[in-house]
Short mmCIF file of C-alpha atoms and ligand atoms in Angstrom, two decimals:
data_model
loop_
_atom_site.label_atom_id
_atom_site.label_comp_id
_atom_site.label_asym_id
_atom_site.label_seq_id
_atom_site.Cartn_x
_atom_site.Cartn_y
_atom_site.Cartn_z
CA MET A 1 1.76 -25.96 -16.73
CA ASP A 2 -0.45 -27.56 -19.29
CA PHE A 3 1.25 -30.53 -20.81
CA THR A 4 -1.69 -30.13 -23.20
CA ASN A 5 -2.37 -33.74 -23.80
CA CYS A 6 1.31 -34.21 -23.88
CA THR A 7 1.90 -35.82 -20.62
CA PHE A 8 4.04 -38.73 -19.94
CA ILE A 9 1.12 -40.92 -18.95
CA HIS A 10 0.06 -40.33 -22.46
CA GLY A 11 3.19 -42.02 -23.65
CA ILE A 12 2.63 -44.86 -21.26
CA LEU A 13 -0.93 -45.42 -22.38
CA ILE A 14 0.08 -45.23 -25.99
CA PHE A 15 2.71 -47.82 -25.34
CA LEU A 16 0.16 -50.12 -23.71
CA CYS A 17 -2.12 -49.55 -26.62
CA VAL A 18 0.39 -50.22 -29.30
CA GLY A 19 -1.54 -53.39 -30.07
CA CYS A 20 -4.64 -51.55 -31.15
CA VAL A 21 -2.72 -48.92 -33.07
CA GLN A 22 -0.81 -51.47 -35.06
CA ASN A 23 -3.80 -53.04 -36.67
CA LYS A 24 -3.48 -50.82 -39.71
CA ARG A 25 -6.20 -52.30 -41.87
CA LYS A 26 -8.79 -52.04 -39.21
CA LEU A 27 -7.62 -48.51 -38.43
CA LYS A 28 -7.91 -47.47 -42.05
CA LYS A 29 -11.47 -48.70 -42.21
CA ASN A 30 -12.41 -47.00 -38.97
CA ALA A 31 -10.75 -43.84 -40.17
CA ASP A 32 -13.06 -43.79 -43.15
CA ASP A 33 -16.08 -44.39 -40.91
CA ILE A 34 -15.04 -41.59 -38.66
CA SER A 35 -14.37 -39.07 -41.37
CA GLU A 36 -17.77 -39.76 -42.90
CA SER A 37 -19.57 -39.34 -39.63
CA ASN A 38 -17.63 -36.34 -38.41
CA SER A 39 -15.45 -34.70 -40.96
CA ASP A 40 -13.94 -32.21 -38.49
CA LEU A 41 -11.62 -34.93 -37.17
CA HIS A 42 -8.93 -34.46 -39.78
CA LEU A 43 -9.33 -30.80 -40.65
CA ASN A 44 -6.59 -28.29 -39.96
CA SER A 45 -7.22 -24.71 -38.83
CA LEU A 46 -7.77 -23.30 -42.33
CA GLN A 47 -10.02 -26.19 -43.30
CA LEU A 48 -12.11 -25.76 -40.16
CA LEU A 49 -12.53 -22.06 -40.93
CA LYS A 50 -13.52 -22.82 -44.50
CA ARG A 51 -15.93 -25.56 -43.49
CA TYR A 52 -17.85 -23.17 -41.25
CA GLY A 53 -17.94 -20.42 -43.86
CA TYR A 54 -15.47 -17.98 -42.33
CA PRO A 55 -12.92 -16.01 -44.36
CA SER A 56 -9.37 -17.08 -43.59
CA GLU A 57 -5.79 -16.02 -44.23
CA ARG A 58 -2.37 -17.46 -43.49
CA HIS A 59 0.52 -15.17 -42.59
CA SER A 60 4.18 -16.05 -42.11
CA VAL A 61 6.22 -14.04 -39.64
CA VAL A 62 10.01 -14.26 -39.50
CA THR A 63 11.49 -13.73 -36.05
CA ASP A 64 14.81 -11.99 -35.36
CA ASP A 65 16.40 -15.39 -34.77
CA GLY A 66 15.12 -16.74 -38.10
CA TYR A 67 12.19 -18.91 -37.04
CA ILE A 68 9.14 -18.84 -39.30
CA VAL A 69 5.94 -18.62 -37.29
CA ASN A 70 2.61 -19.04 -39.04
CA LEU A 71 -0.50 -17.15 -38.05
CA PHE A 72 -4.05 -17.74 -39.16
CA ARG A 73 -6.44 -14.86 -39.40
CA ILE A 74 -10.20 -14.49 -39.62
CA PRO A 75 -10.06 -11.04 -41.19
CA ARG A 76 -12.51 -8.28 -40.27
CA ARG A 77 -12.28 -4.55 -40.07
CA GLY A 78 -12.70 -4.66 -36.27
CA PRO A 79 -10.11 -4.41 -33.50
CA PRO A 80 -7.37 -7.06 -33.62
CA VAL A 81 -7.20 -9.78 -30.98
CA LEU A 82 -4.44 -12.39 -30.77
CA LEU A 83 -5.21 -15.87 -29.39
CA VAL A 84 -2.29 -17.87 -27.99
CA HIS A 85 -2.55 -21.62 -27.33
CA GLY A 86 -1.04 -23.86 -24.63
CA ILE A 87 2.01 -26.13 -24.66
CA GLY A 88 2.24 -28.74 -27.41
CA ASP A 89 -0.97 -27.41 -28.91
CA SER A 90 -1.83 -25.20 -31.87
CA SER A 91 -4.31 -22.68 -33.26
CA ASP A 92 -6.72 -25.61 -33.69
CA CYS A 93 -7.64 -25.35 -30.01
CA TRP A 94 -9.59 -22.12 -30.66
CA LEU A 95 -11.66 -23.80 -33.40
CA VAL A 96 -12.33 -27.46 -32.55
CA LEU A 97 -15.54 -26.83 -30.61
CA GLY A 98 -17.13 -25.53 -33.80
CA PRO A 99 -18.81 -22.19 -34.54
CA THR A 100 -21.27 -22.11 -31.64
CA ASN A 101 -18.75 -22.54 -28.83
CA SER A 102 -15.16 -21.86 -29.98
CA LEU A 103 -13.66 -18.53 -28.96
CA ALA A 104 -12.20 -17.70 -32.40
CA PHE A 105 -15.55 -18.02 -34.18
CA LEU A 106 -17.42 -16.17 -31.43
CA LEU A 107 -14.93 -13.28 -31.44
CA SER A 108 -15.23 -13.01 -35.20
CA ASP A 109 -19.04 -12.98 -34.94
CA ALA A 110 -18.67 -10.20 -32.37
CA GLY A 111 -16.77 -8.08 -34.92
CA PHE A 112 -13.13 -8.66 -33.92
CA ASP A 113 -10.26 -9.20 -36.32
CA VAL A 114 -9.04 -12.56 -34.99
CA TRP A 115 -5.42 -13.71 -35.25
CA LEU A 116 -4.32 -17.20 -34.18
CA TYR A 117 -0.70 -17.76 -33.16
CA ASN A 118 1.28 -20.98 -33.64
CA ALA A 119 4.37 -21.40 -31.48
CA ARG A 120 7.71 -22.20 -33.13
CA GLY A 121 8.09 -25.95 -33.46
CA ASN A 122 4.40 -26.86 -33.57
CA LYS A 123 2.90 -28.57 -36.60
CA TYR A 124 2.17 -25.25 -38.34
CA SER A 125 5.40 -23.43 -37.46
CA LYS A 126 8.34 -25.65 -38.29
CA GLY A 127 10.25 -23.37 -40.66
CA HIS A 128 13.53 -21.53 -40.30
CA THR A 129 15.33 -19.19 -42.66
CA ARG A 130 18.56 -21.20 -42.34
CA ASN A 131 19.20 -24.91 -42.75
CA LEU A 132 19.75 -25.81 -39.11
CA SER A 133 20.48 -29.23 -37.67
CA SER A 134 17.74 -30.65 -35.41
CA LYS A 135 19.95 -29.98 -32.43
CA GLN A 136 20.17 -26.32 -33.37
CA TYR A 137 16.55 -25.89 -34.47
CA TRP A 138 14.99 -27.36 -31.31
CA ASN A 139 17.25 -25.35 -29.04
CA PHE A 140 14.45 -23.16 -27.68
CA SER A 141 12.06 -23.11 -24.76
CA TYR A 142 9.04 -21.01 -23.92
CA GLU A 143 11.44 -18.11 -23.36
CA GLU A 144 12.08 -17.66 -27.10
CA MET A 145 8.35 -17.90 -27.84
CA GLY A 146 7.91 -14.96 -25.47
CA SER A 147 10.99 -12.94 -26.32
CA GLN A 148 11.11 -13.63 -30.09
CA ASP A 149 7.88 -15.06 -31.56
CA LEU A 150 5.41 -12.79 -29.78
CA PRO A 151 7.15 -9.46 -30.42
CA ALA A 152 7.55 -10.31 -34.11
CA THR A 153 3.93 -11.47 -34.29
CA ILE A 154 2.56 -8.39 -32.56
CA ASP A 155 4.59 -6.00 -34.73
CA TYR A 156 3.40 -7.86 -37.81
CA ILE A 157 -0.27 -7.61 -36.82
CA LEU A 158 -0.04 -3.95 -35.85
CA ARG A 159 1.61 -3.17 -39.17
CA ALA A 160 -0.94 -5.18 -41.17
CA THR A 161 -3.89 -3.51 -39.41
CA SER A 162 -2.42 -0.01 -38.95
CA GLN A 163 -3.23 -0.17 -35.24
CA THR A 164 -1.09 0.81 -32.28
CA LYS A 165 -2.43 -1.79 -29.82
CA LEU A 166 -4.10 -5.18 -29.82
CA SER A 167 -5.89 -7.37 -27.29
CA TYR A 168 -4.37 -10.65 -26.19
CA VAL A 169 -5.98 -13.86 -24.97
CA GLY A 170 -3.63 -16.61 -23.82
CA PHE A 171 -4.17 -20.00 -22.25
CA SER A 172 -1.62 -21.67 -19.97
CA GLN A 173 1.75 -21.54 -21.81
CA GLY A 174 0.09 -18.74 -23.79
CA THR A 175 0.07 -16.76 -20.53
CA THR A 176 3.63 -17.73 -19.59
CA ILE A 177 5.05 -16.40 -22.82
CA PHE A 178 3.07 -13.18 -22.47
CA LEU A 179 4.69 -12.61 -19.07
CA VAL A 180 8.11 -13.43 -20.52
CA MET A 181 7.63 -10.96 -23.36
CA CYS A 182 6.42 -8.11 -21.17
CA SER A 183 9.19 -8.61 -18.61
CA MET A 184 12.10 -9.15 -21.03
CA ARG A 185 10.95 -6.62 -23.61
CA PRO A 186 8.89 -4.14 -21.58
CA GLU A 187 8.42 -1.81 -24.55
CA TYR A 188 5.76 -4.31 -25.72
CA ASN A 189 3.51 -3.49 -22.76
CA ASP A 190 2.42 -0.37 -24.64
CA LYS A 191 1.26 -2.45 -27.60
CA ILE A 192 -1.24 -4.39 -25.47
CA LYS A 193 -4.68 -2.91 -25.01
CA HIS A 194 -5.68 -5.66 -22.60
CA ALA A 195 -4.50 -9.21 -21.90
CA ILE A 196 -6.80 -11.95 -20.67
CA LEU A 197 -4.78 -14.73 -19.09
CA LEU A 198 -6.70 -18.02 -18.86
CA ALA A 199 -5.20 -20.49 -16.36
CA PRO A 200 -2.04 -18.38 -15.92
CA VAL A 201 1.24 -20.26 -15.47
CA ALA A 202 4.38 -18.61 -14.06
CA TRP A 203 5.42 -20.00 -10.67
CA LEU A 204 5.01 -23.77 -10.56
CA SER A 205 5.82 -24.71 -6.98
CA HIS A 206 2.35 -26.17 -6.48
CA LEU A 207 2.08 -28.13 -9.69
CA LYS A 208 -0.16 -31.13 -9.01
CA PHE A 209 0.63 -33.38 -11.95
CA PRO A 210 1.00 -36.85 -10.34
CA PHE A 211 4.28 -37.82 -11.99
CA ILE A 212 6.02 -34.52 -11.45
CA ASP A 213 8.14 -35.72 -8.52
CA ILE A 214 9.40 -38.78 -10.36
CA LEU A 215 10.20 -36.69 -13.41
CA THR A 216 11.87 -33.81 -11.64
CA GLN A 217 13.94 -35.92 -9.24
CA ASN A 218 15.75 -37.14 -12.33
CA LEU A 219 15.46 -34.05 -14.46
CA GLU A 220 19.17 -33.50 -15.07
CA GLN A 221 19.66 -37.13 -16.09
CA LEU A 222 16.53 -37.13 -18.24
CA THR A 223 17.68 -33.96 -19.98
CA ALA A 224 21.11 -35.45 -20.67
CA LEU A 225 19.54 -38.70 -21.88
CA ALA A 226 17.21 -36.89 -24.28
CA GLU A 227 20.17 -34.99 -25.70
CA ASN A 228 22.27 -38.11 -26.06
CA ILE A 229 19.63 -40.00 -28.00
CA GLY A 230 18.78 -36.92 -30.07
CA LEU A 231 15.27 -36.51 -28.69
CA TYR A 232 14.77 -32.81 -29.29
CA GLU A 233 11.08 -32.68 -30.19
CA LEU A 234 8.33 -34.04 -27.97
CA PHE A 235 4.73 -35.01 -28.72
CA SER A 236 4.86 -34.15 -32.39
CA GLU A 237 1.72 -34.52 -34.44
CA ASN A 238 1.16 -38.17 -35.20
CA PRO A 239 -1.71 -39.40 -37.39
CA ALA A 240 -1.83 -42.82 -35.70
CA LEU A 241 -2.11 -41.12 -32.32
CA ASN A 242 -4.79 -38.74 -33.60
CA LEU A 243 -6.76 -41.70 -34.80
CA TYR A 244 -6.29 -43.54 -31.53
CA HIS A 245 -7.63 -40.49 -29.69
CA ALA A 246 -10.56 -40.06 -32.04
CA GLN A 247 -11.51 -43.66 -31.37
CA VAL A 248 -11.04 -44.06 -27.62
CA CYS A 249 -12.53 -40.63 -26.88
CA ASN A 250 -15.73 -41.49 -28.71
CA ILE A 251 -18.56 -41.87 -26.20
CA SER A 252 -19.69 -45.09 -27.88
CA SER A 253 -16.23 -46.70 -27.86
CA PRO A 254 -15.81 -49.82 -25.72
CA ALA A 255 -12.26 -48.56 -24.94
CA LYS A 256 -13.43 -45.18 -23.67
CA VAL A 257 -11.94 -45.87 -20.25
CA LEU A 258 -8.52 -45.24 -21.85
CA CYS A 259 -9.64 -41.73 -22.72
CA ASP A 260 -11.09 -41.19 -19.23
CA LEU A 261 -7.87 -42.38 -17.60
CA GLU A 262 -5.67 -40.25 -19.79
CA TYR A 263 -7.63 -37.09 -19.00
CA TYR A 264 -7.79 -38.00 -15.33
CA PHE A 265 -4.06 -38.60 -14.94
CA SER A 266 -3.08 -35.71 -17.18
CA TYR A 267 -5.40 -32.99 -15.88
CA GLY A 268 -7.30 -34.28 -12.85
CA LEU A 269 -10.50 -34.40 -14.86
CA LYS A 270 -12.73 -36.72 -12.83
CA ASN A 271 -15.79 -36.34 -14.94
CA ILE A 272 -15.07 -36.56 -18.64
CA SER A 273 -18.45 -34.98 -19.42
CA ASN A 274 -16.98 -31.69 -18.17
CA LEU A 275 -15.72 -31.73 -21.75
CA PRO A 276 -18.37 -31.72 -24.50
CA VAL A 277 -18.67 -35.45 -25.25
CA ASP A 278 -19.97 -34.96 -28.77
CA ARG A 279 -16.86 -32.92 -29.71
CA LEU A 280 -14.36 -34.91 -27.67
CA PRO A 281 -13.07 -37.03 -30.57
CA VAL A 282 -12.42 -33.81 -32.51
CA ILE A 283 -10.68 -32.13 -29.58
CA ALA A 284 -8.58 -35.19 -28.78
CA SER A 285 -7.56 -35.87 -32.36
CA HIS A 286 -6.11 -32.36 -32.74
CA ILE A 287 -3.61 -32.64 -29.90
CA PRO A 288 -0.72 -32.96 -29.46
CA ALA A 289 0.88 -30.69 -32.07
CA GLY A 290 4.49 -30.82 -30.82
CA SER A 291 7.03 -28.71 -28.99
CA SER A 292 10.69 -28.84 -28.00
CA ALA A 293 11.93 -31.06 -25.18
CA LYS A 294 13.65 -27.96 -23.82
CA THR A 295 10.26 -26.29 -23.32
CA PHE A 296 9.04 -29.15 -21.13
CA VAL A 297 12.32 -29.23 -19.21
CA HIS A 298 12.14 -25.48 -18.61
CA PHE A 299 8.63 -25.78 -17.15
CA MET A 300 9.67 -28.69 -14.93
CA GLN A 301 12.63 -26.67 -13.67
CA GLY A 302 10.12 -24.18 -12.29
CA TYR A 303 8.72 -26.88 -10.03
CA VAL A 304 12.20 -27.72 -8.77
CA SER A 305 13.52 -24.16 -8.29
CA LYS A 306 10.22 -22.70 -7.07
CA ARG A 307 11.15 -19.62 -9.10
CA PHE A 308 9.85 -18.18 -12.34
CA GLN A 309 13.24 -17.99 -13.96
CA ARG A 310 15.22 -18.40 -17.17
CA TYR A 311 16.42 -21.81 -18.40
CA HIS A 312 18.82 -23.54 -16.04
CA TYR A 313 21.83 -25.06 -17.82
CA TYR A 314 23.17 -28.16 -16.12
CA GLY A 315 26.83 -28.41 -15.18
CA GLY A 316 30.01 -26.81 -16.36
CA GLY A 317 29.54 -23.15 -15.49
CA LYS A 318 27.18 -22.61 -18.43
CA ASN A 319 24.79 -20.53 -16.29
CA THR A 320 27.62 -18.23 -15.33
CA ASP A 321 28.75 -17.96 -18.94
CA THR A 322 25.23 -17.21 -20.12
CA PHE A 323 23.76 -15.13 -17.30
CA GLY A 324 26.78 -13.99 -15.30
CA SER A 325 25.52 -15.89 -12.24
CA PRO A 326 25.38 -19.56 -11.21
CA GLU A 327 21.58 -19.33 -10.87
CA PRO A 328 19.51 -18.15 -13.82
CA PRO A 329 17.83 -14.77 -13.23
CA GLU A 330 14.12 -14.59 -12.53
CA TYR A 331 11.70 -13.01 -14.98
CA ASN A 332 10.82 -9.62 -13.54
CA VAL A 333 7.04 -9.78 -13.57
CA SER A 334 6.85 -6.31 -12.00
CA GLN A 335 7.68 -5.06 -15.49
CA VAL A 336 4.38 -6.35 -16.87
CA SER A 337 2.59 -3.01 -16.85
CA ALA A 338 -0.04 -3.91 -19.48
CA PRO A 339 -3.57 -4.22 -18.07
CA VAL A 340 -4.46 -7.87 -17.41
CA THR A 341 -7.39 -10.03 -16.43
CA LEU A 342 -6.64 -13.32 -14.67
CA MET A 343 -9.11 -16.20 -14.92
CA CYS A 344 -8.19 -19.14 -12.70
CA SER A 345 -9.61 -22.13 -10.89
CA GLU A 346 -8.87 -23.56 -7.44
CA VAL A 347 -8.68 -27.13 -8.72
CA ASP A 348 -6.37 -26.41 -11.66
CA TRP A 349 -3.33 -28.71 -11.42
CA PHE A 350 -1.10 -26.51 -13.58
CA SER A 351 -2.19 -23.03 -12.56
CA GLY A 352 -2.25 -23.80 -8.84
CA TYR A 353 -4.10 -21.54 -6.42
CA GLU A 354 -0.98 -20.70 -4.36
CA ASP A 355 1.14 -20.02 -7.43
CA VAL A 356 -1.50 -17.66 -8.79
CA GLN A 357 -1.34 -15.76 -5.49
CA THR A 358 2.42 -15.35 -5.98
CA LEU A 359 1.83 -14.02 -9.48
CA ARG A 360 -0.78 -11.57 -8.17
CA LYS A 361 1.73 -10.21 -5.67
CA PHE A 362 4.10 -9.14 -8.46
CA LEU A 363 1.78 -8.17 -11.32
CA PRO A 364 1.29 -4.40 -11.08
CA ASN A 365 -1.78 -3.89 -13.27
CA ILE A 366 -4.45 -6.53 -12.63
CA VAL A 367 -7.78 -5.11 -13.71
CA ASN A 368 -9.94 -8.20 -13.12
CA TYR A 369 -9.34 -11.37 -11.17
CA VAL A 370 -11.66 -14.38 -11.34
CA MET A 371 -11.07 -17.55 -9.31
CA PHE A 372 -13.54 -20.41 -9.81
CA ASN A 373 -14.05 -22.13 -6.49
CA LYS A 374 -13.47 -25.82 -5.79
CA ASN A 375 -17.13 -26.74 -6.02
CA MET A 376 -17.17 -25.87 -9.69
CA ASP A 377 -14.56 -28.55 -10.32
CA PHE A 378 -13.24 -26.55 -13.28
CA THR A 379 -10.03 -28.22 -14.49
CA HIS A 380 -7.21 -26.90 -16.65
CA LEU A 381 -8.39 -27.88 -20.13
CA GLU A 382 -11.87 -26.56 -19.52
CA PHE A 383 -10.67 -22.98 -20.03
CA VAL A 384 -10.51 -23.80 -23.74
CA PHE A 385 -12.35 -27.07 -24.30
CA GLY A 386 -14.87 -27.32 -21.46
CA ALA A 387 -18.58 -28.05 -21.80
CA ARG A 388 -19.13 -24.83 -19.81
CA VAL A 389 -16.57 -22.77 -21.73
CA LYS A 390 -19.05 -20.56 -23.57
CA ALA A 391 -20.93 -19.33 -20.51
CA LEU A 392 -18.01 -19.18 -18.09
CA ILE A 393 -15.12 -18.07 -20.32
CA ASN A 394 -15.91 -17.10 -23.89
CA ASP A 395 -18.98 -14.89 -23.33
CA PRO A 396 -17.33 -12.98 -20.45
CA VAL A 397 -14.10 -12.59 -22.48
CA ILE A 398 -16.04 -11.11 -25.40
CA ARG A 399 -18.09 -8.82 -23.13
CA LEU A 400 -14.91 -7.55 -21.53
CA LEU A 401 -13.09 -6.92 -24.82
CA ARG A 402 -16.16 -5.16 -26.23
CA TYR A 403 -16.49 -3.01 -23.15
CA LEU A 404 -12.85 -1.95 -23.53
CA GLU A 405 -13.29 -0.87 -27.15
C1 NAG B 1 -18.42 -42.36 -32.53
O1 NAG B 1 -18.52 -43.68 -33.02
C2 NAG B 1 -19.77 -44.00 -33.60
C3 NAG B 1 -19.76 -45.51 -33.94
O2 NAG B 1 -18.58 -45.87 -34.59
C4 NAG B 1 -19.96 -43.11 -34.84
O3 NAG B 1 -21.21 -43.38 -35.43
C5 NAG B 1 -19.91 -41.65 -34.36
O4 NAG B 1 -20.03 -40.80 -35.47
C6 NAG B 1 -18.61 -41.36 -33.66
N1 NAG B 1 -18.65 -40.01 -33.15
C7 NAG B 1 -17.73 -39.10 -33.48
C8 NAG B 1 -17.93 -37.74 -32.90
O5 NAG B 1 -16.76 -39.35 -34.16
C1 NAG B 2 20.72 -29.04 -44.83
O1 NAG B 2 21.77 -29.59 -44.05
C2 NAG B 2 21.85 -30.99 -44.07
C3 NAG B 2 22.97 -31.45 -43.17
O2 NAG B 2 23.04 -30.67 -42.02
C4 NAG B 2 22.09 -31.49 -45.51
O3 NAG B 2 22.08 -32.90 -45.55
C5 NAG B 2 20.98 -30.95 -46.42
O4 NAG B 2 21.25 -31.28 -47.75
C6 NAG B 2 20.88 -29.44 -46.30
N1 NAG B 2 19.75 -28.96 -47.08
C7 NAG B 2 19.80 -27.86 -47.83
C8 NAG B 2 18.55 -27.50 -48.55
O5 NAG B 2 20.81 -27.18 -47.92
C1 NAG B 3 21.43 -23.18 -27.50
O1 NAG B 3 21.18 -21.82 -27.20
C2 NAG B 3 21.98 -21.33 -26.15
C3 NAG B 3 21.53 -19.93 -25.81
O2 NAG B 3 20.69 -19.36 -26.74
C4 NAG B 3 23.44 -21.40 -26.54
O3 NAG B 3 24.23 -20.93 -25.48
C5 NAG B 3 23.80 -22.84 -26.88
O4 NAG B 3 25.10 -22.93 -27.30
C6 NAG B 3 22.86 -23.39 -27.93
N1 NAG B 3 23.11 -24.80 -28.14
C7 NAG B 3 23.12 -25.32 -29.37
C8 NAG B 3 23.33 -26.79 -29.43
O5 NAG B 3 22.95 -24.68 -30.38
C1 NAG B 4 11.99 -5.27 -11.65
O1 NAG B 4 11.20 -4.28 -12.25
C2 NAG B 4 10.84 -3.24 -11.33
C3 NAG B 4 9.82 -2.35 -12.03
O2 NAG B 4 10.33 -1.84 -13.22
C4 NAG B 4 12.09 -2.52 -10.88
O3 NAG B 4 11.75 -1.50 -9.96
C5 NAG B 4 13.01 -3.54 -10.21
O4 NAG B 4 14.24 -2.92 -9.88
C6 NAG B 4 13.29 -4.70 -11.14
N1 NAG B 4 14.00 -5.74 -10.40
C7 NAG B 4 15.12 -6.28 -10.86
C8 NAG B 4 15.72 -7.35 -10.01
O5 NAG B 4 15.62 -5.96 -11.92
#
């Protein structure tokens, strides 16, 4: 699972760093310095598109359960491709490397009609058609992104473009929700021309995140605690945190070790220059973008149960009431008949080698399978943000999608 910059160590480091974040005057001044020297730091998806001279549109999609999901589009007359970000992240992730290296820009240059999804609950997709309480609004996990957001999004795009199929590129949670959609609503398989799954996440038995045992040993209590104190949203966008990241992830910052440590403990990134150091402040200042606590709990349950299954309700026969069995049913990945490409890495903490092998056993229509070996030391985030992303991911993705046209 990618806790895309949303890990708990994050919280711990932030806590330790509260001293530096509280010096507001100094922060304000530095903020001005930073925005002069690199104005991408505070730009949202539409502003980034505008800055680099690309046409842009914003589209609102209403799901069957009333959530309002916002898409950004770089319109072209070419074939539509939908890009789907990881957990706690947003459409920004496909843009923050700038026009020479980011997948969204490169796909547009290659003639594709590019659509960028934003999961319910992230900074761009917080709306609902009804006035729900927080407790009601945040009552979703990755399952609803897959079973509600994606089908509504795909139907919307196909209608807007008068196409019958689109291509799909997902990263991490963006792959999980694709698998959920195609197994729970198999009629959507026919609307997918091809899906490229970067760092696919389904089974999580071999998750390597260092704090996962501590967290999951107490998962039921933690879940109850979060509910009791009304903590429904996690890692929401926070300007002070963005600024903190922009500062400590600057190569010339004396506090850069905080950035190194955070990326090491969150993703196993031993060498921070596997990410493009000149863009790192921009990358780091755009995450996190928020998600529901239930989403994180659902992913952690996968580590405990060793199954790729629906949300487990704690106590009181709620599973039986909801699913008709005391254990939640598994997602039936054999239903995912759409053609897929898997791109994975042996050292990925969240898309573990063994778990990918389990996924391969069940997926019926794998057209390409790429596994970067250990020596490449290619960690989770590098599938979207890496210094090698253009050569190893983006160029091959574009070649493949072009070939399939
Ligand atoms: C990093 O900090 C230096 C010194 O404050 C500044 O000149 C430079 O523009 C910053 N780099 C980025 C990418 O923000
Ligand atoms: C939404 O509901 C809350 C209480 O649940 C209430 O305070 C608020 O005024 C409502 N807003 C609208 C626009 O109805
Ligand atoms: C959350 O959703 C589940 C299933 O969709 C439902 O059973 C439950 O009652 C909901 N809880 C709240 C607080 O709305
Ligand atoms: C899963 O899907 C496959 C393929 O459609 C089907 O043959 C199988 O019976 C399904 N398994 C379950 C448990 O529903």
